[in-house]
Amino acid sequence: MRTVQELNNSKAPIVRIDPALEQYRDTVLFPEKPVKASEVLKTAKLPSRKRVVN
């Protein structure tokens, strides 16, 4: 176990993952989201690149 001072000085976040969430590992909770995202990506255009003249 780390001391409180070590935890306060560390850059890593302190996260505890609930084991009950393991039941959702291989399920798609919102199936309409990937469909909508792929459709948006098909029609999206990239912004034009501006040339910088030196």
PDB file of C-alpha atoms in Angstrom:
ATOM      1  CA  MET A   1       0.000   0.000   0.000  1.00  0.00           C
ATOM      2  CA  ARG A   2       1.274   3.442  -0.859  1.00  0.00           C
ATOM      3  CA  THR A   3       1.282   6.320   1.530  1.00  0.00           C
ATOM      4  CA  VAL A   4      -1.038   9.273   1.065  1.00  0.00           C
ATOM      5  CA  GLN A   5       1.887  11.504   0.153  1.00  0.00           C
ATOM      6  CA  GLU A   6       3.031   9.104  -2.595  1.00  0.00           C
ATOM      7  CA  LEU A   7      -0.489   8.975  -4.009  1.00  0.00           C
ATOM      8  CA  ASN A   8      -0.777  12.753  -3.995  1.00  0.00           C
ATOM      9  CA  ASN A   9       2.539  13.161  -5.818  1.00  0.00           C
ATOM     10  CA  SER A  10       1.919  10.476  -8.444  1.00  0.00           C
ATOM     11  CA  LYS A  11       0.805  11.431 -11.948  1.00  0.00           C
ATOM     12  CA  ALA A  12      -1.313   8.301 -12.470  1.00  0.00           C
ATOM     13  CA  PRO A  13      -5.021   8.496 -11.647  1.00  0.00           C
ATOM     14  CA  ILE A  14      -6.364   6.276  -8.899  1.00  0.00           C
ATOM     15  CA  VAL A  15      -9.139   4.151 -10.356  1.00  0.00           C
ATOM     16  CA  ARG A  16     -10.875   1.082  -9.026  1.00  0.00           C
ATOM     17  CA  ILE A  17     -12.937  -0.817 -11.610  1.00  0.00           C
ATOM     18  CA  ASP A  18     -16.067  -2.539 -10.390  1.00  0.00           C
ATOM     19  CA  PRO A  19     -15.936  -6.277 -11.245  1.00  0.00           C
ATOM     20  CA  ALA A  20     -19.713  -6.253 -11.838  1.00  0.00           C
ATOM     21  CA  LEU A  21     -19.043  -4.376 -15.108  1.00  0.00           C
ATOM     22  CA  GLU A  22     -17.417  -7.504 -16.530  1.00  0.00           C
ATOM     23  CA  GLN A  23     -20.857  -8.671 -17.747  1.00  0.00           C
ATOM     24  CA  TYR A  24     -20.883  -5.844 -20.318  1.00  0.00           C
ATOM     25  CA  ARG A  25     -17.467  -6.630 -21.833  1.00  0.00           C
ATOM     26  CA  ASP A  26     -18.641  -8.182 -25.122  1.00  0.00           C
ATOM     27  CA  THR A  27     -22.013  -6.502 -25.529  1.00  0.00           C
ATOM     28  CA  VAL A  28     -22.822  -3.444 -27.609  1.00  0.00           C
ATOM     29  CA  LEU A  29     -24.908  -1.226 -25.357  1.00  0.00           C
ATOM     30  CA  PHE A  30     -25.879   1.350 -28.000  1.00  0.00           C
ATOM     31  CA  PRO A  31     -25.973  -0.393 -31.405  1.00  0.00           C
ATOM     32  CA  GLU A  32     -27.237   2.711 -33.232  1.00  0.00           C
ATOM     33  CA  LYS A  33     -24.115   4.726 -32.346  1.00  0.00           C
ATOM     34  CA  PRO A  34     -21.574   2.820 -34.531  1.00  0.00           C
ATOM     35  CA  VAL A  35     -24.025   2.824 -37.429  1.00  0.00           C
ATOM     36  CA  LYS A  36     -24.511   6.573 -37.182  1.00  0.00           C
ATOM     37  CA  ALA A  37     -20.782   7.199 -36.759  1.00  0.00           C
ATOM     38  CA  SER A  38     -19.869   5.169 -39.843  1.00  0.00           C
ATOM     39  CA  GLU A  39     -22.477   7.022 -41.881  1.00  0.00           C
ATOM     40  CA  VAL A  40     -21.136  10.396 -40.743  1.00  0.00           C
ATOM     41  CA  LEU A  41     -17.595   9.325 -41.612  1.00  0.00           C
ATOM     42  CA  LYS A  42     -18.681   8.299 -45.121  1.00  0.00           C
ATOM     43  CA  THR A  43     -20.056  11.754 -45.885  1.00  0.00           C
ATOM     44  CA  ALA A  44     -17.531  13.852 -43.938  1.00  0.00           C
ATOM     45  CA  LYS A  45     -15.066  15.962 -45.861  1.00  0.00           C
ATOM     46  CA  LEU A  46     -11.631  16.853 -44.632  1.00  0.00           C
ATOM     47  CA  PRO A  47     -10.813  20.546 -44.318  1.00  0.00           C
ATOM     48  CA  SER A  48      -8.711  21.981 -47.100  1.00  0.00           C
ATOM     49  CA  ARG A  49      -5.005  22.221 -46.376  1.00  0.00           C
ATOM     50  CA  LYS A  50      -3.631  25.722 -46.388  1.00  0.00           C
ATOM     51  CA  ARG A  51      -0.186  26.154 -47.854  1.00  0.00           C
ATOM     52  CA  VAL A  52       2.166  28.318 -45.906  1.00  0.00           C
ATOM     53  CA  VAL A  53       4.491  30.303 -48.147  1.00  0.00           C
ATOM     54  CA  ASN A  54       7.805  31.203 -46.592  1.00  0.00           C
TER      55      ASN A  54
END
